[in-house]
């Protein structure tokens, strides 16, 4: 028999996490589906379960002049509906799944699950967000783009819980987000693209680009962006991004379609806006 | 009640408030849950199945437990359980029964199967031997071989699988009490199932009872396939003498039940002075490993292959192949969505070649009353294709659409026929429908038919026909879900025959009952199908009237193709339909909207591919059907063209509304992009490939 734990406080949760090899369960929209076996039969987990959805410490959205802090158990719907958050953050969440999924799926869950098609990762990569990982021994922070190692792989330790995501505030003046799927709503992405710009008096002063679903984890490269800020050479930027692509054909789309389309979207936007 | 009254669906409220019980909603205390053990390979033999021991609560049901190990469909080539020979991935080997689902799962996880695997056939091109061909037909009209032509315009068109994706999955419950075998479940054809059970169990007619339960969609997917499940469950219930339930999971349903036949159509048009002199057509479909209804699907695809057009010289060949792919079967349209896509795209490409407007170009070839069909049968009815074209031009403001067409926009049209009822003399030779109307002593009128409500509106339409004819309130009509102990065989709920054929018989029965309504006694009126004399068909030569009557559709689709992502947005869809006289306009509108959704999916979204016999798109997340946001703005209308034999002049409607959608969309995408598009579904991935050429 497996045990399930539903602690009242984060402190208690961290203690349980430290003592027991368990699966951390937030919204459950991925975990629960994966354990499906036969309709009407229970979904049986192999590991003990630690429920964290109820922890009030992890359910807050805090906005200050310096940063935005999202609790790991903030739901996607809450992001979607929070008018204090910038549109470039809300839009990717709004286009994920369907209302029922977004009502329970969490910010932290989408990161820790680290699916290739996780739509929150490109925007979190582009925003230079950091994840906060806590254990009974303390906390550590690392860039989300380093935390996610690959498809379903992250750097989380067995005694840690991802508690927050910190997004530094920058002066983005414009952004472009596009999610491509095989229908208009309620569909996993074939690819997604986010571009953020900061312009001062028509001069491009900062830029962030991230591309989702093409590789096992989203593409984000500061050096390429910096090069473009200096040179303004769009074709060179596109070529450099292309060199980072190592996708495969799968049942959702083709390598060629993902690569060509994501680069064309970026090129088209930059030609019109940079 | 008057036939022109606007009414709500008679089954609407129970489905909205949840009181309608689908098979999965029926909870029984003591029931064996059955799960199917399936082959993991596509072709070969099962050398041994090693079932775990010490599971006294688990029962295995296999080919040894059935009187005759054959599923009667049209032929009997499919076994209920394969004893050894495996022909496709997912072929049933046995049913595993248990009262505790977890014990069944545990048991199944330990089963070891040893196979001797052979190389399978997964492509039509690999079907080289005679045994790889299920059926082959050829028919001719005029003389294609001695034409004096300038050039041949030849194209090859292909279509992929499509999944019915009914909201309610396959499911059945069987019991065997007091020597009566009862099967309840989600189905289209109670009597197909009953006949299959008589064949497989050896039980006499009066000991088999089939009851339809509320059915949440079918689209052909519950035409022949449930016969297999019923035979399996019969074996199980008769073995354990208790109730056994078999309800599929979604993924299992997608992976192992019938799909629309993949097809390839080669059309050669012989041209002289820009005129089509003749067409030489080869239509090929992949039937999977068992015959099922493949032969009939092939025929429906073939027999109207010149569509709405009068072509004097025609040769049509059809071939259905046996492969080790998934079992292909019935699906709304039944062979016609494939062949009509090919023909319509061909007509578009000819119009493009001659730089003519696609509607004007088609008009030159429209068939008329008195013309000969592709199978040389006389079109007896009035054909209003020109009027439909005029109506479509008005409705869509076609000239304005063309004038205001912006970059990356495309406009496409299609004109298609669809035959109502069974092919050829099928209604008379095979189905022999019978209906009964019973007036009880409370003056309620019971519709006694085996026709099922499966979401399409049969209960509403048939009740309305009878209530209108009797001039009584529709509330006085009783139409229960069919139970073969209570209703005669009015035929299967397929082939767009429900309103036209079954409704026609009920109409005649109601006319006969009407003068007797004041009689206080219980009265039963019986009507048997009588074939119209002028409908003559020779099944051997495939000559004559292939269908009782044709319905027609004319569709304009407007698409926008994103120049960067190649995503297709079908923005508007206009349709004009000739279904005789619609007996219930709301129901017809529902059929149109559903047909557009399913046709849109078929045309530009629902990609389903098989690799080594295994379907790759096997879930809601990988197999994308349209959602509301994908639907175009729809404007539709119908013209009245009463059909003498139909109730109130009605003809077929159900399948027609799907058939013309994908061809119109394909034509529109072709118009927007300039590419020659010969394969459905049209995916952005394919357009990128075209653009990179």
Coordinates of C-alpha atoms in Angstrom, one line a residue, chain B residues 51 122 230 315 367 436 458:
Chain B
X51 CA -2.0 -17.6 -18.5
X122 CA 0.9 -2.7 -44.8
X230 CA -21.7 -9.2 -29.0
X315 CA -14.6 3.0 -67.3
X367 CA -26.6 15.6 -65.2
X436 CA -45.3 -1.8 -37.3
X458 CA -34.3 9.4 -35.7

